[in-house]
């Protein structure tokens, strides 16, 4: 037996296995992004205790709308009431 030519390496199982998926994968969750009437972009930053999307506006156009720290837990329905109409970033909501 030579150290440069080992003979005790296992060859392994070389059979071909066919893999069949019987169920489709669930759709991947996509974060909601809304644009209000002023052009401010709202992105989903989680969910509220009730399970609704929690939305935040990182950079509002009006400087007085910018706050510090955690803010009111905006939901899509509250955004529509205060800043509507809204649309999704890709088109109509």
PDB file of C-alpha atoms in Angstrom:
ATOM      1  CA  UNK A   1       0.000   0.000   0.000  1.00  0.00           C
ATOM      2  CA  UNK A   2       1.339   3.368  -1.005  1.00  0.00           C
ATOM      3  CA  UNK A   3       0.561   6.641   0.758  1.00  0.00           C
ATOM      4  CA  UNK A   4       0.369   8.402  -2.625  1.00  0.00           C
ATOM      5  CA  UNK A   5      -2.119   5.869  -4.019  1.00  0.00           C
ATOM      6  CA  UNK A   6      -4.668   5.036  -1.314  1.00  0.00           C
ATOM      7  CA  UNK A   7      -6.835   1.983  -1.853  1.00  0.00           C
ATOM      8  CA  UNK A   8      -9.247   2.304   1.063  1.00  0.00           C
ATOM      9  CA  UNK A   9     -11.376   5.178  -0.353  1.00  0.00           C
ATOM     10  CA  UNK A  10     -15.032   4.111  -0.578  1.00  0.00           C
ATOM     11  CA  UNK A  11     -16.520   4.274  -4.041  1.00  0.00           C
ATOM     12  CA  UNK A  12     -20.002   5.195  -2.822  1.00  0.00           C
ATOM     13  CA  UNK A  13     -23.386   4.451  -4.316  1.00  0.00           C
ATOM     14  CA  UNK A  14     -23.498   5.453  -7.960  1.00  0.00           C
ATOM     15  CA  UNK A  15     -27.109   4.669  -8.744  1.00  0.00           C
ATOM     16  CA  UNK A  16     -29.278   7.372 -10.272  1.00  0.00           C
ATOM     17  CA  UNK A  17     -32.321   8.375  -8.251  1.00  0.00           C
ATOM     18  CA  UNK A  18     -35.349  10.031  -9.782  1.00  0.00           C
ATOM     19  CA  UNK A  19     -36.840  12.741  -7.581  1.00  0.00           C
ATOM     20  CA  UNK A  20     -40.527  13.521  -8.064  1.00  0.00           C
ATOM     21  CA  UNK A  21     -42.250  16.449  -6.366  1.00  0.00           C
ATOM     22  CA  UNK A  22     -45.840  15.599  -5.574  1.00  0.00           C
ATOM     23  CA  UNK A  23     -46.849  18.974  -4.151  1.00  0.00           C
ATOM     24  CA  UNK A  24     -46.026  22.489  -5.238  1.00  0.00           C
ATOM     25  CA  UNK A  25     -44.134  24.769  -2.932  1.00  0.00           C
ATOM     26  CA  UNK A  26     -46.086  27.513  -1.165  1.00  0.00           C
ATOM     27  CA  UNK A  27     -45.663  30.953  -2.670  1.00  0.00           C
ATOM     28  CA  UNK A  28     -42.904  33.043  -1.166  1.00  0.00           C
ATOM     29  CA  UNK A  29     -44.212  35.987   0.852  1.00  0.00           C
ATOM     30  CA  UNK A  30     -43.674  39.324  -0.831  1.00  0.00           C
ATOM     31  CA  UNK A  31     -43.417  42.517   1.208  1.00  0.00           C
ATOM     32  CA  UNK A  32     -46.090  45.076   0.390  1.00  0.00           C
ATOM     33  CA  UNK A  33     -44.977  48.441  -1.058  1.00  0.00           C
ATOM     34  CA  UNK A  34     -47.452  51.301  -1.510  1.00  0.00           C
ATOM     35  CA  UNK A  35     -47.187  54.797  -2.976  1.00  0.00           C
ATOM     36  CA  UNK A  36     -49.570  57.488  -1.653  1.00  0.00           C
ATOM     37  CA  UNK A  37     -51.036  60.493  -3.464  1.00  0.00           C
ATOM     38  CA  UNK A  38     -47.997  62.651  -2.576  1.00  0.00           C
ATOM     39  CA  UNK A  39     -45.556  60.078  -3.989  1.00  0.00           C
ATOM     40  CA  UNK A  40     -44.300  58.871  -0.612  1.00  0.00           C
ATOM     41  CA  UNK A  41     -43.278  55.210  -0.629  1.00  0.00           C
ATOM     42  CA  UNK A  42     -44.551  53.003   2.199  1.00  0.00           C
ATOM     43  CA  UNK A  43     -42.880  49.628   2.750  1.00  0.00           C
ATOM     44  CA  UNK A  44     -43.946  46.730   4.919  1.00  0.00           C
ATOM     45  CA  UNK A  45     -41.812  46.414   8.044  1.00  0.00           C
ATOM     46  CA  UNK A  46     -43.618  43.524   9.704  1.00  0.00           C
ATOM     47  CA  UNK A  47     -47.108  42.791  10.911  1.00  0.00           C
ATOM     48  CA  UNK A  48     -49.238  44.275  13.675  1.00  0.00           C
ATOM     49  CA  UNK A  49     -50.582  42.238  16.601  1.00  0.00           C
ATOM     50  CA  UNK A  50     -53.806  41.799  14.601  1.00  0.00           C
ATOM     51  CA  UNK A  51     -51.878  40.349  11.633  1.00  0.00           C
ATOM     52  CA  UNK A  52     -52.166  43.341   9.287  1.00  0.00           C
ATOM     53  CA  UNK A  53     -49.071  44.616   7.458  1.00  0.00           C
ATOM     54  CA  UNK A  54     -47.176  47.261   9.458  1.00  0.00           C
ATOM     55  CA  UNK A  55     -46.124  49.970   7.024  1.00  0.00           C
ATOM     56  CA  UNK A  56     -43.400  52.621   7.371  1.00  0.00           C
ATOM     57  CA  UNK A  57     -42.424  55.588   5.216  1.00  0.00           C
ATOM     58  CA  UNK A  58     -38.640  55.938   5.429  1.00  0.00           C
ATOM     59  CA  UNK A  59     -38.309  59.291   3.689  1.00  0.00           C
ATOM     60  CA  UNK A  60     -41.471  61.396   3.447  1.00  0.00           C
ATOM     61  CA  UNK A  61     -41.379  64.351   1.079  1.00  0.00           C
ATOM     62  CA  UNK A  62     -42.637  66.802   3.716  1.00  0.00           C
ATOM     63  CA  UNK A  63     -39.925  67.320   6.394  1.00  0.00           C
ATOM     64  CA  UNK A  64     -42.547  67.839   9.126  1.00  0.00           C
ATOM     65  CA  UNK A  65     -43.838  64.289   8.492  1.00  0.00           C
ATOM     66  CA  UNK A  66     -40.495  62.742   9.431  1.00  0.00           C
ATOM     67  CA  UNK A  67     -40.370  61.485  12.993  1.00  0.00           C
ATOM     68  CA  UNK A  68     -37.870  59.841  15.273  1.00  0.00           C
ATOM     69  CA  UNK A  69     -38.120  56.361  16.687  1.00  0.00           C
ATOM     70  CA  UNK A  70     -41.128  54.038  16.467  1.00  0.00           C
ATOM     71  CA  UNK A  71     -44.220  55.660  15.082  1.00  0.00           C
ATOM     72  CA  UNK A  72     -47.897  54.896  14.847  1.00  0.00           C
ATOM     73  CA  UNK A  73     -48.391  51.356  13.475  1.00  0.00           C
ATOM     74  CA  UNK A  74     -49.644  52.376  10.053  1.00  0.00           C
ATOM     75  CA  UNK A  75     -51.698  49.775   8.215  1.00  0.00           C
ATOM     76  CA  UNK A  76     -52.737  49.886   4.551  1.00  0.00           C
ATOM     77  CA  UNK A  77     -56.296  50.835   5.512  1.00  0.00           C
ATOM     78  CA  UNK A  78     -55.068  53.747   7.687  1.00  0.00           C
ATOM     79  CA  UNK A  79     -52.784  54.942   4.896  1.00  0.00           C
ATOM     80  CA  UNK A  80     -55.728  54.972   2.462  1.00  0.00           C
ATOM     81  CA  UNK A  81     -57.807  57.056   4.907  1.00  0.00           C
ATOM     82  CA  UNK A  82     -55.062  59.621   5.624  1.00  0.00           C
ATOM     83  CA  UNK A  83     -52.949  59.670   2.471  1.00  0.00           C
ATOM     84  CA  UNK A  84     -55.103  57.940  -0.198  1.00  0.00           C
ATOM     85  CA  UNK A  85     -55.592  57.070  -2.851  1.00  0.00           C
ATOM     86  CA  UNK A  86     -52.673  54.632  -2.901  1.00  0.00           C
ATOM     87  CA  UNK A  87     -51.219  52.322  -5.510  1.00  0.00           C
ATOM     88  CA  UNK A  88     -48.743  49.508  -5.372  1.00  0.00           C
ATOM     89  CA  UNK A  89     -45.244  50.292  -6.531  1.00  0.00           C
ATOM     90  CA  UNK A  90     -45.807  48.278  -9.711  1.00  0.00           C
ATOM     91  CA  UNK A  91     -49.267  49.638 -10.628  1.00  0.00           C
ATOM     92  CA  UNK A  92     -52.821  49.976  -9.369  1.00  0.00           C
ATOM     93  CA  UNK A  93     -53.716  48.698  -5.900  1.00  0.00           C
TER      94      UNK A  93
END
